[in-house]
PDB file of C-alpha atoms in Angstrom:
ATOM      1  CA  UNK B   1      61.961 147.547-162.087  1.00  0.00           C
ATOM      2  CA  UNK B   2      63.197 144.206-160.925  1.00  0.00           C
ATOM      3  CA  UNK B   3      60.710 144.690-158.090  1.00  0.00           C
ATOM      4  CA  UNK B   4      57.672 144.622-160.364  1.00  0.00           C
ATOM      5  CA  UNK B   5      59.236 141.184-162.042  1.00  0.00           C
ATOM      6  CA  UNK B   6      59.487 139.745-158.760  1.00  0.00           C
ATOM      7  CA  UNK B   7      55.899 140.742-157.102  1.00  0.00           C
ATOM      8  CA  UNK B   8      54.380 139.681-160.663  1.00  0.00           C
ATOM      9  CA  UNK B   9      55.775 136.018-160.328  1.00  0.00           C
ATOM     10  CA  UNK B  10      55.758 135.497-156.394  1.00  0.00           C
ATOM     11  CA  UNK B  11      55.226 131.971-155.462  1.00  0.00           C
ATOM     12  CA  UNK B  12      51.418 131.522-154.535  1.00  0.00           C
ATOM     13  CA  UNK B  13      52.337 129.883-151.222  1.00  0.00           C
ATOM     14  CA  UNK B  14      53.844 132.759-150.153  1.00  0.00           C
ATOM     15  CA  UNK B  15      50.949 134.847-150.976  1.00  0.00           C
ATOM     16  CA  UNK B  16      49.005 132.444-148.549  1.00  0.00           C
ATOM     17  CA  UNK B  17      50.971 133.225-146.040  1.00  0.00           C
ATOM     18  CA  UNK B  18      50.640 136.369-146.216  1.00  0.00           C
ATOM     19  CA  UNK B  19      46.775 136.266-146.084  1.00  0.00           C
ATOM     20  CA  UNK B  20      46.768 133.859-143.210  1.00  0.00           C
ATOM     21  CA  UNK B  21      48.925 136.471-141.327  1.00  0.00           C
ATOM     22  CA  UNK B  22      46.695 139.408-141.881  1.00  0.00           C
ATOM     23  CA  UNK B  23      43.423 137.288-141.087  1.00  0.00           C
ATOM     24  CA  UNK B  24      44.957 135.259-138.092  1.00  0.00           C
ATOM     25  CA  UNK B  25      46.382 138.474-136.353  1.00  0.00           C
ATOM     26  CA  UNK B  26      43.013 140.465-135.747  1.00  0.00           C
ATOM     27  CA  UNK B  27      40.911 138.008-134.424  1.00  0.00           C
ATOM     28  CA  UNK B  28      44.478 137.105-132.204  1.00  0.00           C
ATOM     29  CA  UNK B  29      44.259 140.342-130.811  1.00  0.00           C
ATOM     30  CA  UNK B  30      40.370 141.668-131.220  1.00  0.00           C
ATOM     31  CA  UNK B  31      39.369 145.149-131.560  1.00  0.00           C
ATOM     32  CA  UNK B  32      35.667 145.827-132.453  1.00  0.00           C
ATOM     33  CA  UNK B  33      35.337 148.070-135.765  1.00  0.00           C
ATOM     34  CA  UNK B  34      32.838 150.954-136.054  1.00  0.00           C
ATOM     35  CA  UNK B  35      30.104 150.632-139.245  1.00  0.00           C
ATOM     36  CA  UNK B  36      27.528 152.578-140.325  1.00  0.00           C
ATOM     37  CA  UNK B  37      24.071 150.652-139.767  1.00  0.00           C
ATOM     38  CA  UNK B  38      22.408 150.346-142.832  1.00  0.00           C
ATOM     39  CA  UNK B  39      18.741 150.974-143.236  1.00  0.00           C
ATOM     40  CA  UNK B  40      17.897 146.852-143.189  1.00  0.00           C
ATOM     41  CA  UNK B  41      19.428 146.422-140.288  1.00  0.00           C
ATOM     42  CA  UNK B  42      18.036 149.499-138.697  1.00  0.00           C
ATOM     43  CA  UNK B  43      14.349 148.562-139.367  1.00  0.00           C
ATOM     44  CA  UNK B  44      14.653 145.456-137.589  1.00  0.00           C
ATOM     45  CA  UNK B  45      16.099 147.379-134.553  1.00  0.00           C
ATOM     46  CA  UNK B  46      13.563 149.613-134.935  1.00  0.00           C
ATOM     47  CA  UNK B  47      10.591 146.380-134.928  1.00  0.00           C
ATOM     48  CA  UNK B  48      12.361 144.708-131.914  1.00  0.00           C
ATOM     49  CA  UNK B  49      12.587 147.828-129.797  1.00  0.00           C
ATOM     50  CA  UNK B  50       8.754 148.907-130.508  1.00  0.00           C
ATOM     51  CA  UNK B  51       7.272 144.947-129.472  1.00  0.00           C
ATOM     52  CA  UNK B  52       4.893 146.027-126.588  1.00  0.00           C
ATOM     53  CA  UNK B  53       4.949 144.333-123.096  1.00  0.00           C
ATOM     54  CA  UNK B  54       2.304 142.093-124.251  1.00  0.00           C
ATOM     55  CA  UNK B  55       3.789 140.597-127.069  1.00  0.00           C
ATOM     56  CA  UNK B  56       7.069 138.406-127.271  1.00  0.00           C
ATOM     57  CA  UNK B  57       9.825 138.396-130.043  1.00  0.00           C
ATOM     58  CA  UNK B  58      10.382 135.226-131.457  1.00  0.00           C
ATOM     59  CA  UNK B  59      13.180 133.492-132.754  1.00  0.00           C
ATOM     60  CA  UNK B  60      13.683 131.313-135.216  1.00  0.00           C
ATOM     61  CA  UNK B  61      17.395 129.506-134.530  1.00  0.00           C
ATOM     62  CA  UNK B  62      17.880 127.581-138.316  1.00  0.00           C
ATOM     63  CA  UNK B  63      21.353 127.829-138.585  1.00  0.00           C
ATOM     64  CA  UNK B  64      24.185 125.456-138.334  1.00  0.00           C
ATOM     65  CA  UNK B  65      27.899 125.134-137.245  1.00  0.00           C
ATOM     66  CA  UNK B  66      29.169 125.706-140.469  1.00  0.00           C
ATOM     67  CA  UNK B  67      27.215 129.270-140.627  1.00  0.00           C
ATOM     68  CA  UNK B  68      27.624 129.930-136.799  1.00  0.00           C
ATOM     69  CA  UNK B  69      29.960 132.336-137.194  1.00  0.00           C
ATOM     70  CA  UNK B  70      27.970 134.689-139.127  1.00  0.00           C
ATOM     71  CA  UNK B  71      24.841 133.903-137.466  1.00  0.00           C
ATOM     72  CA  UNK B  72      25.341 133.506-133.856  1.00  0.00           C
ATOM     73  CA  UNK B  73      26.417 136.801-133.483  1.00  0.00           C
ATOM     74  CA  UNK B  74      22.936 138.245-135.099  1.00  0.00           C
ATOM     75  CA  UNK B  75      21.210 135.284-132.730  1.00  0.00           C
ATOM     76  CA  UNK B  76      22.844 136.876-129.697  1.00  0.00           C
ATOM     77  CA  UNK B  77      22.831 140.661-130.120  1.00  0.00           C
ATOM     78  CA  UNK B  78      18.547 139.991-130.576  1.00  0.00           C
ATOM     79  CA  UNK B  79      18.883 138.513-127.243  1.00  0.00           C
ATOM     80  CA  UNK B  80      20.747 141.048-125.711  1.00  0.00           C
ATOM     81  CA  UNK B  81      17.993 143.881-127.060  1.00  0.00           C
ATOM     82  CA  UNK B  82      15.271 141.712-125.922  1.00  0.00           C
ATOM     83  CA  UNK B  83      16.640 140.957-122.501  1.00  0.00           C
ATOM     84  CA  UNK B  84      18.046 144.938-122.009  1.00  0.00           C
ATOM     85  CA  UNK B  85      14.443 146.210-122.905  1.00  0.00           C
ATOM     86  CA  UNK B  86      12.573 143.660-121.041  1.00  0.00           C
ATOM     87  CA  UNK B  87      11.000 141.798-123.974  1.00  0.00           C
ATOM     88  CA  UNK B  88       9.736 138.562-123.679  1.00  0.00           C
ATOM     89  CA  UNK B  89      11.524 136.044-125.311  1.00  0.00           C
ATOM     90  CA  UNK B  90      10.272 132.531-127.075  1.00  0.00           C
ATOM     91  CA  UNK B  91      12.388 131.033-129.228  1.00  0.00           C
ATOM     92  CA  UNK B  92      12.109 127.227-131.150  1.00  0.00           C
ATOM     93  CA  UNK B  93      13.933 125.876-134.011  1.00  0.00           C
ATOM     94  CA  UNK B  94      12.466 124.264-137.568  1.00  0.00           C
ATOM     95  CA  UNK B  95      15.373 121.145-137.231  1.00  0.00           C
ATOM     96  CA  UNK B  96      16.783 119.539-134.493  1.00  0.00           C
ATOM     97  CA  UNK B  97      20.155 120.267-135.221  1.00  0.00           C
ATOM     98  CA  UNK B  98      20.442 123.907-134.247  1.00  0.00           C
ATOM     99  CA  UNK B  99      19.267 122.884-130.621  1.00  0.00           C
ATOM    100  CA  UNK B 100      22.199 122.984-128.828  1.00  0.00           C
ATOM    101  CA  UNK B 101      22.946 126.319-130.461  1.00  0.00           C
ATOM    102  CA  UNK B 102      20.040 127.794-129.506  1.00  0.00           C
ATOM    103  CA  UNK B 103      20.513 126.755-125.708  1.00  0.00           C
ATOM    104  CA  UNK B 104      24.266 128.348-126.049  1.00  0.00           C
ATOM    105  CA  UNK B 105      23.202 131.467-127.136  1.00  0.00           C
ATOM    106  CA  UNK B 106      20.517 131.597-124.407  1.00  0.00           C
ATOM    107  CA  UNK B 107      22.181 130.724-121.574  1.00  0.00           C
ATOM    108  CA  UNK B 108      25.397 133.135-122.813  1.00  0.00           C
ATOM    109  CA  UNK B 109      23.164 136.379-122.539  1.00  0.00           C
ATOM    110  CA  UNK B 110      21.236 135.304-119.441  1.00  0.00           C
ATOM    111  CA  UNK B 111      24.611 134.761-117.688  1.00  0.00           C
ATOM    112  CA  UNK B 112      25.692 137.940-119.038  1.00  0.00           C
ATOM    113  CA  UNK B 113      23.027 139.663-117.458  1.00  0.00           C
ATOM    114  CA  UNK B 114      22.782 137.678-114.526  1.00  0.00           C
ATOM    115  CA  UNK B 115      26.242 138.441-113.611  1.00  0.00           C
ATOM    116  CA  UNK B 116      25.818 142.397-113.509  1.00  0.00           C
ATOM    117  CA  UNK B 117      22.281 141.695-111.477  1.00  0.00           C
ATOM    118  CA  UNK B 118      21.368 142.614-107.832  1.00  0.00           C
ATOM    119  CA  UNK B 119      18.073 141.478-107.564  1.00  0.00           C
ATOM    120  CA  UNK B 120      15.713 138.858-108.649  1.00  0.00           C
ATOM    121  CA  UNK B 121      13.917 141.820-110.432  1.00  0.00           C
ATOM    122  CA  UNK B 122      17.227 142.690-112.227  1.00  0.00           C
ATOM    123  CA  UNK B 123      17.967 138.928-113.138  1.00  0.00           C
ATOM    124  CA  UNK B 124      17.004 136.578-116.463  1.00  0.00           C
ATOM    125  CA  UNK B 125      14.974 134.058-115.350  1.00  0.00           C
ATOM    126  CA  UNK B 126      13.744 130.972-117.405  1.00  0.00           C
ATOM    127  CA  UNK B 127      10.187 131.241-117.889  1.00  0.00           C
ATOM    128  CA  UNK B 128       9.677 134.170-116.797  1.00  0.00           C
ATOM    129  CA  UNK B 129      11.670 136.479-119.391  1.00  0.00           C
ATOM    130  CA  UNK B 130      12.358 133.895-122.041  1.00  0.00           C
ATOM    131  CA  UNK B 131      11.269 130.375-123.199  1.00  0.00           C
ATOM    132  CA  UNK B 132      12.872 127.742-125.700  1.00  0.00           C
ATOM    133  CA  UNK B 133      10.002 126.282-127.398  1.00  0.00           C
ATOM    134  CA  UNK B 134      12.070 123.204-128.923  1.00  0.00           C
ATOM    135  CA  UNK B 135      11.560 121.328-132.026  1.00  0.00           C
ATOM    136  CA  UNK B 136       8.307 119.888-133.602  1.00  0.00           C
ATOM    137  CA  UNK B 137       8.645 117.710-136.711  1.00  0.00           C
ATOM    138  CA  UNK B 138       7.974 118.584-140.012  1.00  0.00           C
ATOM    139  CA  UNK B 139       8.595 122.171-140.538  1.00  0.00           C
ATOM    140  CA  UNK B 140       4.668 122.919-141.559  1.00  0.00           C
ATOM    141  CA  UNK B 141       3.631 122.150-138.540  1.00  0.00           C
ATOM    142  CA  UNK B 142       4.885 124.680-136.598  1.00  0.00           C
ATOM    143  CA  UNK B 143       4.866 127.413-140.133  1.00  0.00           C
ATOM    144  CA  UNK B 144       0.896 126.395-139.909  1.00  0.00           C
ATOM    145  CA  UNK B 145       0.395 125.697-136.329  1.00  0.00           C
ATOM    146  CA  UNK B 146       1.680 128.611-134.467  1.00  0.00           C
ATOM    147  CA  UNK B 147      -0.796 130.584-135.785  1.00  0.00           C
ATOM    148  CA  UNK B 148      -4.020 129.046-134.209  1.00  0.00           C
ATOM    149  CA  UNK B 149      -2.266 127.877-131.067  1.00  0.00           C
ATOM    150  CA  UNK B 150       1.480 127.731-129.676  1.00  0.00           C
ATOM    151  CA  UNK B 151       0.453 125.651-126.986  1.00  0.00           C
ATOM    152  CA  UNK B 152      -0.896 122.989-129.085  1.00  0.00           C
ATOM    153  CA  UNK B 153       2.723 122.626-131.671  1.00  0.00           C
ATOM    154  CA  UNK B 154       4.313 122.914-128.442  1.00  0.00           C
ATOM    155  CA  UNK B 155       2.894 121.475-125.736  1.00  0.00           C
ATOM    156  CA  UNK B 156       5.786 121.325-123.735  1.00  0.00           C
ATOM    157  CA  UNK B 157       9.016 122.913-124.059  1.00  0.00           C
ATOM    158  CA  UNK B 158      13.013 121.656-124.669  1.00  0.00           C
ATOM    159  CA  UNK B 159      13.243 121.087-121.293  1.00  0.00           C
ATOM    160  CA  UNK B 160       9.617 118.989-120.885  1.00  0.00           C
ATOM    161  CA  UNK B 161       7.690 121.904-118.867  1.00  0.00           C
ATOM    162  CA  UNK B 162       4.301 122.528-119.750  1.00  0.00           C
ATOM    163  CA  UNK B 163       4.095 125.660-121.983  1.00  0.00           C
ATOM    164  CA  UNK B 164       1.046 127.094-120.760  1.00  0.00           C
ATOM    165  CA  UNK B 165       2.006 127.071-117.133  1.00  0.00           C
ATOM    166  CA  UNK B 166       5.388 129.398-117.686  1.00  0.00           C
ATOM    167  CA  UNK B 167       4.723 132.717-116.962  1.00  0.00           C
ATOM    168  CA  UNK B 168       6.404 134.225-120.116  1.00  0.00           C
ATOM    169  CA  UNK B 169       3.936 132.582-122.231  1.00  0.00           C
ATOM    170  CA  UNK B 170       0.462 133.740-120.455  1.00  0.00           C
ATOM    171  CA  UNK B 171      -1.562 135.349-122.831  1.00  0.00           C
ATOM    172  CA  UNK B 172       0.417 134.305-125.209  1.00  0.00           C
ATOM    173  CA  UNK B 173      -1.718 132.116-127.255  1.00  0.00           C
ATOM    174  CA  UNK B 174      -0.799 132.221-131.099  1.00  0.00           C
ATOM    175  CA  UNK B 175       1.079 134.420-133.423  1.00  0.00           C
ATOM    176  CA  UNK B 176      -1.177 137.248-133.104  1.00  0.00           C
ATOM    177  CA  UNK B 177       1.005 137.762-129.849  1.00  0.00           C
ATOM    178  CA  UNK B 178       4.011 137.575-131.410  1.00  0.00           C
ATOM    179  CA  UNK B 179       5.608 141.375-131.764  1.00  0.00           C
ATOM    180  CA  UNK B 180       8.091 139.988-134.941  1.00  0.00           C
ATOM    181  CA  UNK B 181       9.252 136.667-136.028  1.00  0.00           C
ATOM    182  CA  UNK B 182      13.307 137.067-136.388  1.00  0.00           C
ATOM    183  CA  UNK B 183      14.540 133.543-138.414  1.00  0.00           C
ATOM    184  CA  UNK B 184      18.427 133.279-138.191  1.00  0.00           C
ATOM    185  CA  UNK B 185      19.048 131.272-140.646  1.00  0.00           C
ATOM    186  CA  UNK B 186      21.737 130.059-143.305  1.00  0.00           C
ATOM    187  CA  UNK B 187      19.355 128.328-145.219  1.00  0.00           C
ATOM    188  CA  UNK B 188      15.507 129.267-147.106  1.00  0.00           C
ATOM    189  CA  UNK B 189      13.521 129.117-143.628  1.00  0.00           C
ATOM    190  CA  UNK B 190      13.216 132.661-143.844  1.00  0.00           C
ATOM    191  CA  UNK B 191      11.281 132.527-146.632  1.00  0.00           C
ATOM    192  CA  UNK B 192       8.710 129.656-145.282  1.00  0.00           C
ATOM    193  CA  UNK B 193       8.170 132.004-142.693  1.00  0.00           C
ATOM    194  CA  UNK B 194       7.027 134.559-145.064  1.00  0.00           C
ATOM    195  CA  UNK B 195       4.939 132.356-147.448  1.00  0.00           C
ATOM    196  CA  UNK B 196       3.098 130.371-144.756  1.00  0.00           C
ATOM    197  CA  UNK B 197       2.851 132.185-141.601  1.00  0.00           C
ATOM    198  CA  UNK B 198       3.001 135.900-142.629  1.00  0.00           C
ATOM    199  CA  UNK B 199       0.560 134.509-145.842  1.00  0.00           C
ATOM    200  CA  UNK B 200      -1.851 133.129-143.495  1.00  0.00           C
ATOM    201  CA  UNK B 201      -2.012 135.021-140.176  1.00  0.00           C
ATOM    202  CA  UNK B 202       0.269 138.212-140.675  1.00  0.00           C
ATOM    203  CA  UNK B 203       2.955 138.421-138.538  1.00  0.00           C
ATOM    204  CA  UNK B 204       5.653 140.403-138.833  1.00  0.00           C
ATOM    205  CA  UNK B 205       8.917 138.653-140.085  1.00  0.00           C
ATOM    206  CA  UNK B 206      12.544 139.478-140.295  1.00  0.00           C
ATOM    207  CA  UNK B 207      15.474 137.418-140.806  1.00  0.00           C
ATOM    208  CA  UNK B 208      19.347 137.376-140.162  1.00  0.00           C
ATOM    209  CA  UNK B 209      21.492 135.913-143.214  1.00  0.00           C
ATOM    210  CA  UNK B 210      24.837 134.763-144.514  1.00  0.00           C
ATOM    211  CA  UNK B 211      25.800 136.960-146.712  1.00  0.00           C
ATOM    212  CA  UNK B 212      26.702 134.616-149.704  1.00  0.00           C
ATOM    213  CA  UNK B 213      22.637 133.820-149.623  1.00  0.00           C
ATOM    214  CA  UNK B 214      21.298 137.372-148.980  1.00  0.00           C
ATOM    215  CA  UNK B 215      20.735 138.553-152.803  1.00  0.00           C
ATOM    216  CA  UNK B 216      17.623 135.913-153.299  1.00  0.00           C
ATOM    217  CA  UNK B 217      15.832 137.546-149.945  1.00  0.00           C
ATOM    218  CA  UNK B 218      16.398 141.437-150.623  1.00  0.00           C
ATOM    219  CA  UNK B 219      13.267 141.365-153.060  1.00  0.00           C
ATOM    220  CA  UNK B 220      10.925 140.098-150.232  1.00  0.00           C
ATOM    221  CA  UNK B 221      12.289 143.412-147.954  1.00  0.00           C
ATOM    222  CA  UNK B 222      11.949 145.792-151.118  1.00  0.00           C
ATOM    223  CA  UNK B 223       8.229 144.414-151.270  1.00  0.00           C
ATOM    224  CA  UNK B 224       7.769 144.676-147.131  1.00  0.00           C
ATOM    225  CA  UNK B 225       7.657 141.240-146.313  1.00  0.00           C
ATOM    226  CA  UNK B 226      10.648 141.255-144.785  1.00  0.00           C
ATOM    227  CA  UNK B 227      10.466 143.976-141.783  1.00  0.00           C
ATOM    228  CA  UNK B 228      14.421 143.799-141.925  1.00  0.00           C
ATOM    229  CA  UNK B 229      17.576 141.911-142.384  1.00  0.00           C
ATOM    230  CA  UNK B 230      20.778 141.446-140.949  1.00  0.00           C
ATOM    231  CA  UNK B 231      23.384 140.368-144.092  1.00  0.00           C
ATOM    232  CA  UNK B 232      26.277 138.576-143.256  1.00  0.00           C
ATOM    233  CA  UNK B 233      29.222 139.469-140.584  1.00  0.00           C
ATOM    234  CA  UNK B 234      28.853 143.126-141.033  1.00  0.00           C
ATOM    235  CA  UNK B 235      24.607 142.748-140.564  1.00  0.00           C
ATOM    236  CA  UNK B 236      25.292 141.278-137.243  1.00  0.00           C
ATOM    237  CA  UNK B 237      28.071 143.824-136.625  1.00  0.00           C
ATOM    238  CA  UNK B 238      25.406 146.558-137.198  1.00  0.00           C
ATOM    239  CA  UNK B 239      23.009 145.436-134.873  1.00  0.00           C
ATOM    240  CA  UNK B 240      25.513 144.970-131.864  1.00  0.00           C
ATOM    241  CA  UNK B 241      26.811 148.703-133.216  1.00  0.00           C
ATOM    242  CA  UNK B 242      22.964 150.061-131.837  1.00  0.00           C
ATOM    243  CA  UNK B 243      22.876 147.515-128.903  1.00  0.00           C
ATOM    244  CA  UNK B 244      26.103 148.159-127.521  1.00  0.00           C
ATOM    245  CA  UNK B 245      24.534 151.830-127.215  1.00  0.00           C
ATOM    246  CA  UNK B 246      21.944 150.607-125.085  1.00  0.00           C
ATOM    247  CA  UNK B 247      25.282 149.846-122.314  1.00  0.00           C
ATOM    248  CA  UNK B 248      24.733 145.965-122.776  1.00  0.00           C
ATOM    249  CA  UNK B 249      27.438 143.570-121.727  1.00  0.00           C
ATOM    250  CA  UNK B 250      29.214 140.970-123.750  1.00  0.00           C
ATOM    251  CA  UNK B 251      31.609 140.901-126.414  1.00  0.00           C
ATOM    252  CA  UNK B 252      30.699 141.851-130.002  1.00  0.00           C
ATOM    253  CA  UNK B 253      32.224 139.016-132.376  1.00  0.00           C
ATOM    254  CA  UNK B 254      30.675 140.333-135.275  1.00  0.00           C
ATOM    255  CA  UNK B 255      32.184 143.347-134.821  1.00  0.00           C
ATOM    256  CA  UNK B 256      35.794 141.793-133.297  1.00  0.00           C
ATOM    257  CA  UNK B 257      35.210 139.742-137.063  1.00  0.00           C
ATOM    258  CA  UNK B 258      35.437 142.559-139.474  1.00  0.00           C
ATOM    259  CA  UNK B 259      39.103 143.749-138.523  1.00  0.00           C
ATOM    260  CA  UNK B 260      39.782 140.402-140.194  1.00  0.00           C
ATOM    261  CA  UNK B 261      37.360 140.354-143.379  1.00  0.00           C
ATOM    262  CA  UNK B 262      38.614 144.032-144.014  1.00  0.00           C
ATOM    263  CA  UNK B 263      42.297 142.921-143.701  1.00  0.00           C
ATOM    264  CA  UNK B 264      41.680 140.193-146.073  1.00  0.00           C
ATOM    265  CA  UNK B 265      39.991 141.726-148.320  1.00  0.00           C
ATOM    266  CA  UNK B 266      42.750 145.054-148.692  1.00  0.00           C
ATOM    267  CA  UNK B 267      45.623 142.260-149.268  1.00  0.00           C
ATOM    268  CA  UNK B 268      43.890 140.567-151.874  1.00  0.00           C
ATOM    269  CA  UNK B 269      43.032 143.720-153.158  1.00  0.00           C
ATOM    270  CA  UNK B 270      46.628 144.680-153.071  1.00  0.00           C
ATOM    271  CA  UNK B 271      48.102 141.776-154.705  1.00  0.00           C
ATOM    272  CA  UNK B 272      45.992 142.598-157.513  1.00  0.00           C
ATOM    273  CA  UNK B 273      47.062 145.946-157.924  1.00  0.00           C
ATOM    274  CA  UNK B 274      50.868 144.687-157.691  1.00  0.00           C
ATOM    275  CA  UNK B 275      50.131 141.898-160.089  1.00  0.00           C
ATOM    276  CA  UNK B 276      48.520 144.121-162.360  1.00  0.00           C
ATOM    277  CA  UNK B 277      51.256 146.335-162.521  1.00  0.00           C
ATOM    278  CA  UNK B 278      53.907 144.399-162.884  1.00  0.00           C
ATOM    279  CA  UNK B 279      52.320 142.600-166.100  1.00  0.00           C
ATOM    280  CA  UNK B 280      51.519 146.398-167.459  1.00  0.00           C
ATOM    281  CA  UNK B 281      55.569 147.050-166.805  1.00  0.00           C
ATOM    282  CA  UNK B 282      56.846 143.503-168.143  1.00  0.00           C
ATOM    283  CA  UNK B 283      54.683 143.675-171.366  1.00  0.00           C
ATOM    284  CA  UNK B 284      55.990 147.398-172.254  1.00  0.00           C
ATOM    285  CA  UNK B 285      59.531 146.191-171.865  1.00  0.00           C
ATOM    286  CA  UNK B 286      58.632 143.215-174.722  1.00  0.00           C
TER     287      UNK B 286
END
């Protein structure tokens, strides 16, 4: 039993160790993990794949660095199902600073594509397939504006060409065009998506979330505001599960992610088992 007295009083740094081992080693040497897609995550699939040709999807890119991890891989399997079913893309950010994120994820997928491409027809071409809208200052604006007229919040786009003269955005005029409204986000955008622009003009919204913020947002999808939701690493794991089905290209982080969270999270729960037991054992000896 001298086992039991020395796992129940192991020094702490060693049990750090021990978890930085078991997380370090999987995303060392990735390996994508299978999960079942869970009905949130499969309604928003579902809305993305059924956007006719005449609509766009449109993304909302209000995350950060500090939740890119979870969130970039939700931004960039949408992408991947928008460009692999031919659905026009626009996507715009609520703040500045997810920008340069936004023009990462964009130009990831397109060379993705474009590098498996024969033909012009075949290729991911800026303003013709997709669009980045930019920024516009405050956040009502745009919550408000977009539904009379896309055009007039954004008259010209991140890179200073005239909206209305890109062909991905002809007929589109407002957000009566707009097949669903996807906000990745790690903050409450989601929500002012829902209260002012699905409120007021009725478009369909959906958002991708950290997990540690998803409980205050699962009320709006048992109501039907939200269409669907990605949660967290294993949301985003979900939706490249269904898109890598559709023979896309590109690496599935989410997915490559898990093998570590689930490592993790069986030490920790191990140590408690062992710690548990060995203060059952010690006390019956007393």
């Amino acid at each position: 039993m001298k086992i039991f007295d020395y796992l129940a009083t192991i020094d702490r740094r060693i049990i750090y160790l021990i978890i930085a081992i078991v997380v370090i080693l999987p995303l060392v040497f990735p390996r994508p993990q299978r999960v079942r897609v869970m009905t949130p995550t499969q309604k928003l699939f579902e809305a993305v794949d059924s956007i006719p040709e005449e609509k766009v999807l449109l993304i909302d890119f209000d995350y950060d660095p500090q939740t890119a991890p979870e969130n970039e891989p939700m931004a960039i399997a949408l992408i991947r199902h928008a460009f692999k079913k031919r659905i026009k893309v626009a996507a715009l950010s609520l703040y500045v600073q997810p920008l340069g994120l936004a023009v990462k994820a964009l130009d990831q997928v397109r060379e993705e594509f474009n590098a498996r491409a024969t033909t012009n027809e075949d290729s991911i071409i800026y303003g013709r397939d997709y669009v980045l809208l930019g920024w516009q200052p405050p956040p009502i604006v745009p919550l408000l504006g977009l539904g009379i007229s896309i055009s007039g919040v954004y008259p010209t786009d991140y890179y200073g060409y005239r909206t209305d003269s890109l062909p991905v955005m002809w007929g589109i005029r407002n957000l009566s065009n707009v097949g669903i409204l996807v906000s990745v986000s790690g903050g409450s955008a989601p929500l002012w998506w829902v209260a002012y622009s699905q409120v007021r003009y009725g478009v369909m919204v959906a958002a991708g979330l950290t997990a540690v913020s998803a409980s205050e947002f699962f009320i709006y999808y048992q109501t039907g505001q939200f269409s669907g939701l990605m949660v967290g690493m294993k949301g985003g794991a979900e939706y490249e599960e269904m898109v890598a089905q559709l023979d896309v290209p590109g690496r599935r982080r989410a997915s490559e992610a898990l093998g570590s969270l689930t490592a993790a999270h069986l030490t920790i729960i191990a140590f408690i088992i062992i710690g548990n037991i060995g203060y059952f054992v010690r006390r019956r000896r007393k």
